[in-house]
Structure formats: C-alpha cells, structure tokens
PDB file of C-alpha atoms in Angstrom:
ATOM      1  CA  MET A 477     128.069 -16.203  70.406  1.00 38.00           C
ATOM      2  CA  LYS A 478     127.439 -12.452  70.284  1.00 37.00           C
ATOM      3  CA  ARG A 479     124.029 -11.414  71.579  1.00 43.00           C
ATOM      4  CA  ALA A 480     123.555  -7.647  71.502  1.00 35.00           C
ATOM      5  CA  LEU A 481     120.729  -7.594  74.029  1.00 40.00           C
ATOM      6  CA  THR A 482     122.124  -9.851  76.717  1.00 46.00           C
ATOM      7  CA  ARG A 483     122.689  -7.166  79.344  1.00 44.00           C
ATOM      8  CA  THR A 484     119.200  -5.752  78.892  1.00 39.00           C
ATOM      9  CA  VAL A 485     117.742  -9.252  78.959  1.00 48.00           C
ATOM     10  CA  VAL A 486     119.654 -10.119  82.121  1.00 44.00           C
ATOM     11  CA  ALA A 487     118.313  -7.069  83.931  1.00 48.00           C
ATOM     12  CA  ALA A 488     114.780  -7.572  82.672  1.00 45.00           C
ATOM     13  CA  LEU A 489     114.637 -11.274  83.413  1.00 45.00           C
ATOM     14  CA  ALA A 490     116.157 -10.897  86.855  1.00 44.00           C
ATOM     15  CA  ALA A 491     113.305  -8.571  87.719  1.00 45.00           C
ATOM     16  CA  LEU A 492     110.766 -10.790  85.908  1.00 42.00           C
ATOM     17  CA  VAL A 493     109.519  -7.912  83.779  1.00 35.00           C
ATOM     18  CA  PRO A 494     108.896  -7.806  80.010  1.00 32.00           C
ATOM     19  CA  PHE A 495     111.836  -7.317  77.691  1.00 32.00           C
ATOM     20  CA  ILE A 496     112.697  -3.798  76.465  1.00 28.00           C
ATOM     21  CA  ALA A 497     114.914  -3.439  73.395  1.00 31.00           C
ATOM     22  CA  ALA A 498     118.276  -1.745  73.810  1.00 29.00           C
ATOM     23  CA  PRO A 499     118.879   1.399  71.701  1.00 26.00           C
ATOM     24  CA  ASP A 500     121.765  -0.193  69.762  1.00 30.00           C
ATOM     25  CA  ALA A 501     119.639  -3.143  68.670  1.00 32.00           C
ATOM     26  CA  GLN A 502     116.430  -1.550  67.466  1.00 34.00           C
ATOM     27  CA  ALA A 503     117.132  -2.561  63.862  1.00 39.00           C
ATOM     28  CA  GLN A 504     116.888  -6.205  64.898  1.00 49.00           C
ATOM     29  CA  THR A 505     113.456  -7.743  65.321  1.00 59.00           C
ATOM     30  CA  PHE A 506     113.543 -10.163  68.229  1.00 69.00           C
ATOM     31  CA  GLY A 507     111.051 -12.960  68.516  1.00 75.00           C
ATOM     32  CA  GLY A 508     108.575 -13.929  71.172  1.00 82.00           C
ATOM     33  CA  ASN A 509     111.002 -15.046  73.863  1.00 94.00           C
ATOM     34  CA  GLU A 510     110.304 -17.358  76.778  1.00 97.00           C
ATOM     35  CA  LEU A 511     111.152 -16.760  80.431  1.00 97.00           C
ATOM     36  CA  LEU A 512     111.898 -19.705  82.724  1.00 98.00           C
ATOM     37  CA  SER A 513     112.615 -20.039  86.433  1.00 98.00           C
ATOM     38  CA  TRP A 514     114.780 -22.612  88.208  1.00 98.00           C
ATOM     39  CA  SER A 515     115.581 -23.458  91.828  1.00 98.00           C
ATOM     40  CA  ILE A 516     117.275 -26.175  93.893  1.00 98.00           C
ATOM     41  CA  SER A 517     115.981 -27.118  97.330  1.00 96.00           C
ATOM     42  CA  GLY A 518     118.108 -27.671 100.442  1.00 97.00           C
ATOM     43  CA  ALA A 519     121.159 -25.692  99.369  1.00 96.00           C
ATOM     44  CA  PRO A 520     123.659 -24.790 102.124  1.00 96.00           C
ATOM     45  CA  SER A 521     123.747 -21.169 103.274  1.00 92.00           C
ATOM     46  CA  GLY A 522     127.230 -20.782 101.807  1.00 95.00           C
ATOM     47  CA  GLY A 523     126.016 -21.637  98.328  1.00 97.00           C
ATOM     48  CA  LEU A 524     126.706 -24.442  95.847  1.00 98.00           C
ATOM     49  CA  THR A 525     129.927 -25.540  94.191  1.00 98.00           C
ATOM     50  CA  SER A 526     128.281 -26.882  91.035  1.00 98.00           C
ATOM     51  CA  LEU A 527     125.155 -26.652  88.902  1.00 98.00           C
ATOM     52  CA  ASN A 528     123.925 -29.139  86.333  1.00 98.00           C
ATOM     53  CA  PHE A 529     121.397 -27.916  83.784  1.00 98.00           C
ATOM     54  CA  PRO A 530     119.910 -30.702  81.590  1.00 98.00           C
ATOM     55  CA  ILE A 531     118.917 -29.400  78.148  1.00 98.00           C
ATOM     56  CA  THR A 532     117.537 -31.541  75.320  1.00 98.00           C
ATOM     57  CA  VAL A 533     117.499 -29.861  71.911  1.00 98.00           C
ATOM     58  CA  ASN A 534     114.804 -32.066  70.433  1.00 98.00           C
ATOM     59  CA  THR A 535     114.784 -33.295  66.845  1.00 98.00           C
ATOM     60  CA  GLY A 536     112.150 -30.796  65.723  1.00 97.00           C
ATOM     61  CA  THR A 537     114.582 -27.892  66.190  1.00 98.00           C
ATOM     62  CA  ALA A 538     115.862 -26.124  63.061  1.00 98.00           C
ATOM     63  CA  HIS A 539     119.599 -26.602  62.502  1.00 98.00           C
ATOM     64  CA  VAL A 540     120.272 -22.882  62.121  1.00 97.00           C
ATOM     65  CA  ALA A 541     121.939 -20.235  64.262  1.00 96.00           C
ATOM     66  CA  GLY A 542     119.813 -17.593  65.941  1.00 94.00           C
ATOM     67  CA  THR A 543     118.273 -19.253  69.008  1.00 96.00           C
ATOM     68  CA  TYR A 544     119.719 -19.464  72.528  1.00 96.00           C
ATOM     69  CA  PHE A 545     118.624 -21.916  75.233  1.00 98.00           C
ATOM     70  CA  ALA A 546     120.115 -20.523  78.427  1.00 97.00           C
ATOM     71  CA  MET A 547     120.194 -20.640  82.198  1.00 98.00           C
ATOM     72  CA  GLN A 548     121.405 -17.690  84.250  1.00 97.00           C
ATOM     73  CA  TYR A 549     123.274 -18.206  87.515  1.00 98.00           C
ATOM     74  CA  GLY A 550     124.525 -15.940  90.278  1.00 98.00           C
ATOM     75  CA  PHE A 551     127.145 -15.933  93.035  1.00 98.00           C
ATOM     76  CA  THR A 552     126.691 -15.280  96.733  1.00 97.00           C
ATOM     77  CA  GLY A 553     129.225 -12.426  96.737  1.00 97.00           C
ATOM     78  CA  GLN A 554     128.191 -10.750  93.481  1.00 97.00           C
ATOM     79  CA  SER A 555     125.171  -8.873  92.171  1.00 95.00           C
ATOM     80  CA  ASP A 556     125.966  -9.458  88.483  1.00 95.00           C
ATOM     81  CA  LEU A 557     125.353 -12.789  86.771  1.00 96.00           C
ATOM     82  CA  GLY A 558     126.637 -15.422  84.429  1.00 97.00           C
ATOM     83  CA  TYR A 559     124.872 -17.547  81.843  1.00 95.00           C
ATOM     84  CA  ALA A 560     125.376 -20.943  80.276  1.00 98.00           C
ATOM     85  CA  GLY A 561     123.532 -22.856  77.595  1.00 98.00           C
ATOM     86  CA  LEU A 562     123.283 -24.177  74.066  1.00 98.00           C
ATOM     87  CA  GLN A 563     122.678 -22.682  70.634  1.00 98.00           C
ATOM     88  CA  PRO A 564     121.765 -24.597  67.456  1.00 98.00           C
ATOM     89  CA  ARG A 565     124.189 -24.442  64.546  1.00 98.00           C
ATOM     90  CA  PRO A 566     124.011 -25.604  60.893  1.00 98.00           C
ATOM     91  CA  ASP A 567     125.123 -29.164  60.149  1.00 98.00           C
ATOM     92  CA  ALA A 568     128.742 -29.514  59.032  1.00 97.00           C
ATOM     93  CA  ASN A 569     130.649 -32.405  57.427  1.00 96.00           C
ATOM     94  CA  GLY A 570     127.691 -34.724  57.884  1.00 97.00           C
ATOM     95  CA  HIS A 571     127.331 -33.965  61.595  1.00 98.00           C
ATOM     96  CA  GLN A 572     124.699 -32.110  63.566  1.00 98.00           C
ATOM     97  CA  ARG A 573     126.210 -29.225  65.544  1.00 98.00           C
ATOM     98  CA  LEU A 574     125.556 -27.223  68.695  1.00 98.00           C
ATOM     99  CA  HIS A 575     127.360 -24.306  70.315  1.00 98.00           C
ATOM    100  CA  GLY A 576     128.070 -24.305  74.058  1.00 98.00           C
ATOM    101  CA  VAL A 577     128.171 -20.974  75.891  1.00 98.00           C
ATOM    102  CA  PHE A 578     129.600 -20.115  79.321  1.00 97.00           C
ATOM    103  CA  SER A 579     130.002 -16.455  80.222  1.00 97.00           C
ATOM    104  CA  SER A 580     130.283 -13.951  83.063  1.00 97.00           C
ATOM    105  CA  PHE A 581     129.037 -10.373  83.207  1.00 96.00           C
ATOM    106  CA  ILE A 582     131.045  -9.713  86.369  1.00 97.00           C
ATOM    107  CA  SER A 583     133.625  -6.920  86.134  1.00 97.00           C
ATOM    108  CA  GLY A 584     137.105  -8.185  86.893  1.00 97.00           C
ATOM    109  CA  THR A 585     136.528 -11.679  85.467  1.00 98.00           C
ATOM    110  CA  THR A 586     139.642 -13.016  83.721  1.00 97.00           C
ATOM    111  CA  SER A 587     140.493 -16.079  81.643  1.00 97.00           C
ATOM    112  CA  THR A 588     143.429 -17.608  79.795  1.00 97.00           C
ATOM    113  CA  HIS A 589     141.373 -20.455  78.304  1.00 97.00           C
ATOM    114  CA  ALA A 590     141.591 -20.812  74.522  1.00 97.00           C
ATOM    115  CA  ASN A 591     137.776 -20.768  74.138  1.00 98.00           C
ATOM    116  CA  CYS A 592     137.334 -17.562  76.156  1.00 98.00           C
ATOM    117  CA  SER A 593     137.765 -13.871  75.389  1.00 96.00           C
ATOM    118  CA  ASP A 594     137.470 -10.651  77.349  1.00 95.00           C
ATOM    119  CA  GLY A 595     134.097  -8.924  77.414  1.00 90.00           C
ATOM    120  CA  ALA A 596     130.497 -10.103  77.450  1.00 87.00           C
ATOM    121  CA  ASP A 597     128.283  -8.551  74.774  1.00 79.00           C
ATOM    122  CA  GLY A 598     130.123  -5.271  74.717  1.00 80.00           C
ATOM    123  CA  GLY A 599     130.600  -4.912  78.477  1.00 88.00           C
ATOM    124  CA  ALA A 600     132.690  -6.242  81.328  1.00 90.00           C
ATOM    125  CA  GLY A 601     133.203  -9.948  81.876  1.00 95.00           C
ATOM    126  CA  VAL A 602     134.383 -12.951  79.899  1.00 97.00           C
ATOM    127  CA  SER A 603     132.681 -14.950  77.122  1.00 97.00           C
ATOM    128  CA  CYS A 604     133.510 -18.589  76.383  1.00 98.00           C
ATOM    129  CA  GLY A 605     132.078 -20.672  73.567  1.00 98.00           C
ATOM    130  CA  VAL A 606     132.705 -23.780  71.492  1.00 98.00           C
ATOM    131  CA  ASP A 607     131.042 -25.520  68.527  1.00 98.00           C
ATOM    132  CA  PHE A 608     130.831 -29.312  68.724  1.00 98.00           C
ATOM    133  CA  ASP A 609     129.339 -32.318  66.956  1.00 98.00           C
ATOM    134  CA  ALA A 610     126.062 -33.275  68.613  1.00 98.00           C
ATOM    135  CA  VAL A 611     122.956 -35.388  68.181  1.00 98.00           C
ATOM    136  CA  TYR A 612     119.665 -33.546  68.450  1.00 98.00           C
ATOM    137  CA  GLY A 613     117.450 -35.473  70.823  1.00 98.00           C
ATOM    138  CA  HIS A 614     120.290 -36.324  73.206  1.00 98.00           C
ATOM    139  CA  THR A 615     120.157 -34.716  76.644  1.00 98.00           C
ATOM    140  CA  PHE A 616     123.160 -32.531  77.410  1.00 98.00           C
ATOM    141  CA  ARG A 617     124.082 -31.415  80.918  1.00 98.00           C
ATOM    142  CA  VAL A 618     125.505 -27.915  80.896  1.00 98.00           C
ATOM    143  CA  VAL A 619     127.717 -28.007  83.992  1.00 98.00           C
ATOM    144  CA  VAL A 620     129.005 -25.007  85.945  1.00 98.00           C
ATOM    145  CA  ALA A 621     131.564 -26.237  88.488  1.00 98.00           C
ATOM    146  CA  GLN A 622     134.129 -24.825  90.876  1.00 98.00           C
ATOM    147  CA  ALA A 623     137.652 -25.428  89.547  1.00 97.00           C
ATOM    148  CA  GLY A 624     139.545 -23.540  92.275  1.00 96.00           C
ATOM    149  CA  THR A 625     139.162 -20.535  94.540  1.00 95.00           C
ATOM    150  CA  ASP A 626     136.890 -18.073  92.693  1.00 96.00           C
ATOM    151  CA  THR A 627     137.537 -20.137  89.532  1.00 98.00           C
ATOM    152  CA  TRP A 628     134.728 -21.768  87.549  1.00 98.00           C
ATOM    153  CA  SER A 629     134.531 -24.068  84.552  1.00 98.00           C
ATOM    154  CA  GLY A 630     131.778 -24.686  82.022  1.00 98.00           C
ATOM    155  CA  THR A 631     131.367 -28.121  80.426  1.00 98.00           C
ATOM    156  CA  VAL A 632     128.791 -29.824  78.221  1.00 98.00           C
ATOM    157  CA  VAL A 633     128.197 -33.524  78.921  1.00 98.00           C
ATOM    158  CA  ASP A 634     126.265 -35.751  76.512  1.00 98.00           C
ATOM    159  CA  THR A 635     124.320 -37.962  78.921  1.00 98.00           C
ATOM    160  CA  ASN A 636     123.677 -40.526  76.170  1.00 97.00           C
ATOM    161  CA  THR A 637     127.359 -41.120  75.362  1.00 97.00           C
ATOM    162  CA  GLY A 638     129.247 -39.652  78.322  1.00 97.00           C
ATOM    163  CA  GLN A 639     131.243 -37.350  76.034  1.00 97.00           C
ATOM    164  CA  GLN A 640     132.474 -34.204  77.792  1.00 98.00           C
ATOM    165  CA  ILE A 641     133.062 -30.969  75.883  1.00 98.00           C
ATOM    166  CA  PRO A 642     134.935 -28.221  77.788  1.00 98.00           C
ATOM    167  CA  ILE A 643     133.506 -24.768  77.072  1.00 98.00           C
ATOM    168  CA  GLY A 644     135.910 -22.678  79.128  1.00 98.00           C
ATOM    169  CA  THR A 645     137.182 -21.577  82.519  1.00 98.00           C
ATOM    170  CA  TYR A 646     137.278 -18.143  84.134  1.00 98.00           C
ATOM    171  CA  LYS A 647     138.386 -16.574  87.417  1.00 98.00           C
ATOM    172  CA  LEU A 648     136.145 -14.147  89.308  1.00 98.00           C
ATOM    173  CA  PRO A 649     137.275 -11.349  91.635  1.00 98.00           C
ATOM    174  CA  THR A 650     138.309 -12.425  95.134  1.00 97.00           C
ATOM    175  CA  GLY A 651     135.377 -13.088  97.447  1.00 96.00           C
ATOM    176  CA  SER A 652     132.790 -13.752  94.728  1.00 98.00           C
ATOM    177  CA  GLY A 653     131.528 -16.732  96.707  1.00 97.00           C
ATOM    178  CA  ASN A 654     129.674 -19.826  95.615  1.00 98.00           C
ATOM    179  CA  LEU A 655     126.682 -20.371  93.363  1.00 98.00           C
ATOM    180  CA  LYS A 656     123.181 -19.302  94.366  1.00 98.00           C
ATOM    181  CA  ALA A 657     120.428 -21.918  94.329  1.00 98.00           C
ATOM    182  CA  SER A 658     117.890 -20.118  92.140  1.00 98.00           C
ATOM    183  CA  GLN A 659     117.699 -17.780  89.157  1.00 98.00           C
ATOM    184  CA  VAL A 660     115.950 -17.563  85.810  1.00 98.00           C
ATOM    185  CA  GLY A 661     116.483 -18.980  82.352  1.00 98.00           C
ATOM    186  CA  PHE A 662     115.337 -18.013  78.902  1.00 97.00           C
ATOM    187  CA  ILE A 663     114.867 -19.009  75.297  1.00 97.00           C
ATOM    188  CA  GLU A 664     115.865 -16.123  73.079  1.00 95.00           C
ATOM    189  CA  TYR A 665     115.751 -15.448  69.379  1.00 93.00           C
ATOM    190  CA  TYR A 666     118.768 -13.295  68.555  1.00 90.00           C
ATOM    191  CA  ASN A 667     118.485 -13.513  64.776  1.00 87.00           C
ATOM    192  CA  VAL A 668     114.985 -13.547  63.328  1.00 87.00           C
ATOM    193  CA  THR A 669     113.846 -11.442  60.368  1.00 85.00           C
ATOM    194  CA  SER A 670     110.237 -10.844  61.394  1.00 89.00           C
ATOM    195  CA  CYS A 671     107.541 -12.004  63.787  1.00 91.00           C
ATOM    196  CA  ASP A 672     106.100 -14.414  61.221  1.00 90.00           C
ATOM    197  CA  GLN A 673     109.529 -15.837  60.303  1.00 91.00           C
ATOM    198  CA  GLN A 674     110.629 -17.385  63.590  1.00 94.00           C
ATOM    199  CA  GLN A 675     112.871 -20.428  63.364  1.00 94.00           C
ATOM    200  CA  ARG A 676     111.426 -23.622  64.748  1.00 97.00           C
ATOM    201  CA  TYR A 677     112.624 -25.024  68.057  1.00 98.00           C
ATOM    202  CA  ASP A 678     111.653 -27.813  70.409  1.00 98.00           C
ATOM    203  CA  VAL A 679     113.636 -27.834  73.656  1.00 98.00           C
ATOM    204  CA  THR A 680     113.298 -29.486  77.047  1.00 98.00           C
ATOM    205  CA  PHE A 681     114.875 -28.009  80.175  1.00 98.00           C
ATOM    206  CA  GLY A 682     115.114 -30.601  82.928  1.00 98.00           C
ATOM    207  CA  GLY A 683     115.205 -29.828  86.618  1.00 98.00           C
ATOM    208  CA  PRO A 684     118.692 -28.660  87.704  1.00 98.00           C
ATOM    209  CA  SER A 685     120.835 -30.485  90.240  1.00 98.00           C
ATOM    210  CA  SER A 686     123.909 -29.991  92.400  1.00 98.00           C
ATOM    211  CA  GLY A 687     125.471 -33.143  93.806  1.00 97.00           C
ATOM    212  CA  SER A 688     122.698 -34.992  95.651  1.00 97.00           C
ATOM    213  CA  LEU A 689     120.406 -31.941  95.583  1.00 98.00           C
ATOM    214  CA  SER A 690     117.742 -31.579  92.915  1.00 98.00           C
ATOM    215  CA  GLY A 691     115.375 -28.878  91.761  1.00 98.00           C
ATOM    216  CA  THR A 692     112.780 -27.789  89.252  1.00 98.00           C
ATOM    217  CA  THR A 693     112.512 -25.696  86.117  1.00 98.00           C
ATOM    218  CA  THR A 694     109.239 -23.988  85.230  1.00 98.00           C
ATOM    219  CA  TRP A 695     107.947 -21.699  82.498  1.00 98.00           C
ATOM    220  CA  SER A 696     107.047 -18.168  83.657  1.00 97.00           C
ATOM    221  CA  GLN A 697     105.938 -16.004  80.747  1.00 96.00           C
ATOM    222  CA  GLU A 698     106.462 -14.931  77.159  1.00 94.00           C
ATOM    223  CA  TYR A 699     108.098 -11.581  76.433  1.00 93.00           C
ATOM    224  CA  GLY A 700     109.547  -9.589  73.549  1.00 90.00           C
ATOM    225  CA  GLU A 701     108.528  -7.702  70.454  1.00 88.00           C
ATOM    226  CA  CYS A 702     106.805 -10.731  68.887  1.00 90.00           C
ATOM    227  CA  ALA A 703     104.952 -12.047  71.907  1.00 90.00           C
ATOM    228  CA  GLY A 704     101.816 -13.855  70.766  1.00 90.00           C
ATOM    229  CA  TYR A 705     103.331 -15.089  67.511  1.00 91.00           C
ATOM    230  CA  GLY A 706     104.963 -18.437  66.860  1.00 92.00           C
ATOM    231  CA  SER A 707     102.365 -20.840  68.292  1.00 94.00           C
ATOM    232  CA  THR A 708     104.204 -21.416  71.557  1.00 96.00           C
ATOM    233  CA  ASN A 709     103.359 -24.654  73.334  1.00 97.00           C
ATOM    234  CA  VAL A 710     104.527 -25.384  76.890  1.00 98.00           C
ATOM    235  CA  THR A 711     104.251 -28.728  78.685  1.00 98.00           C
ATOM    236  CA  THR A 712     105.552 -29.936  82.031  1.00 98.00           C
ATOM    237  CA  VAL A 713     107.950 -32.890  81.756  1.00 98.00           C
ATOM    238  CA  GLY A 714     108.845 -34.369  85.139  1.00 98.00           C
ATOM    239  CA  THR A 715     110.679 -31.669  87.091  1.00 98.00           C
ATOM    240  CA  GLY A 716     111.252 -29.630  83.945  1.00 98.00           C
ATOM    241  CA  VAL A 717     109.501 -28.027  81.011  1.00 98.00           C
ATOM    242  CA  ARG A 718     109.305 -28.511  77.240  1.00 98.00           C
ATOM    243  CA  VAL A 719     108.766 -25.521  74.948  1.00 98.00           C
ATOM    244  CA  THR A 720     108.080 -25.540  71.211  1.00 98.00           C
ATOM    245  CA  ARG A 721     107.798 -22.499  68.974  1.00 97.00           C
ATOM    246  CA  GLY A 722     108.227 -21.213  65.432  1.00 95.00           C
ATOM    247  CA  SER A 723     107.878 -22.723  61.958  1.00 93.00           C
ATOM    248  CA  VAL A 724     110.905 -21.770  59.857  1.00 92.00           C
ATOM    249  CA  GLY A 725     113.758 -24.163  59.109  1.00 88.00           C
TER     250      GLY A 725
END
C-alpha cells in the first residue's frame, strides 16, 4: 500500500501540472503515469454524502503489484484530500487478487478499524487497505460513504456478484464537511524498473455517481519520468475511459 510519491502526486495532480519526483524517491524510476478528471453534475451546495467509482481491472492486466488505479476526493471543509482505488496483486491459492485502498491525507484523521493505520505515505492522515479474492474483468465500485458525523467508510463492491469488501473507516476533524463533486484521478506505476519495463495494464474507469446523480470520467494527460513510453492507448467508453499501457507481465 505504501507509495512514496503520493503527497507530491496529490499536489501535482490537483494543479494539473506534470509530476515532479520527490527527493526521497529519486532512486525509483516511475513510469509514464496517466492523469484523469472526474465530476458529478447537480450536486447540492453542501456537498455529497457518497461517491461511487466504477473500476474494471480488465483481463489484460498483469497480476503483479506495482500499479495503482485511483480516484482522489476532497471535502467541503478541508483543503487536503483522500484517495481510493485498486491495485493488482499476484494470484494466491488459485485465486486472482486485488488490493483495495482508502486513505486520508488530512491531519487529525483517526481510525480504530483493523485495516487502517496512522499516517499516509510518511505524513499525516490514515491509510486503510485490504487484499481480496477478485475476478479480473469484473467491475468493482469503490465506494466512499458517510458512516456518521465526519466519519467515512471505504468499501469495494463487485457489481457482478454483489460481494462487498470493507476497506476501512476513518474519522475526520470536526467540521470537515461533505464530499466535493469533482477532483482528479490517476494511474500510477509505483514499482517499475525502467521505462522499457512497464507492467501491462488495461483498466476502465466508469463515470462516478452519488445516489441518483451521475457524472463523467475523462483522460487529461500523461505525466512522469517515462512519458512517451509504454504505448498508451486511451478510448472513451460511455461516460468513462479505458486506458491500456505497458508490456511486462
């Protein structure tokens, strides 16, 4: 679950500018990463109480760790962000596996959930994560939902089977507010040996939703040290986007 560059990526993506490597991660070569954008129309001025992010890790994706399919989200009373998403994992015991992530970069975030721990990539916040049996090609909704006053839960729902996998729950500082209706997302390599050794992925991000409200996800740009490598292909799929990249695995 550790991603050394998350805080730099969050700042860079929020401003929609190219990625700049953090000093403590210069030994790691990061791949040509992909920046997304999402929004939901018609949201109330007080913000949303849930977000549903459909993500399909398609069958062409390598079953190896090192790639993160993520959506960032913000709160009406906070300037810092959270993120939620999926990461491929190696098969185990005859089952395909994914890792669900649900984290906050907001100082003062607390959690007593078994899947959560203090800190988010070396800084303030809380990180929650869980490995689970999955089927590549199924669409999973990564759900961020209000569980109480200033309390939020992260859940993965397999839309093919209805299975629900809790990722974790955390509590934000008082007055953090509800969820904002737009932010960015990203596909990030966090473990790749070189620009010509990028693991293969094929992922579809559907349009997000919140109750009866729906939105869109679009591709914005490529960024990172290996931009231009990996044979990236981007196609629009309904209200979302499908991105393929890499060749290893």
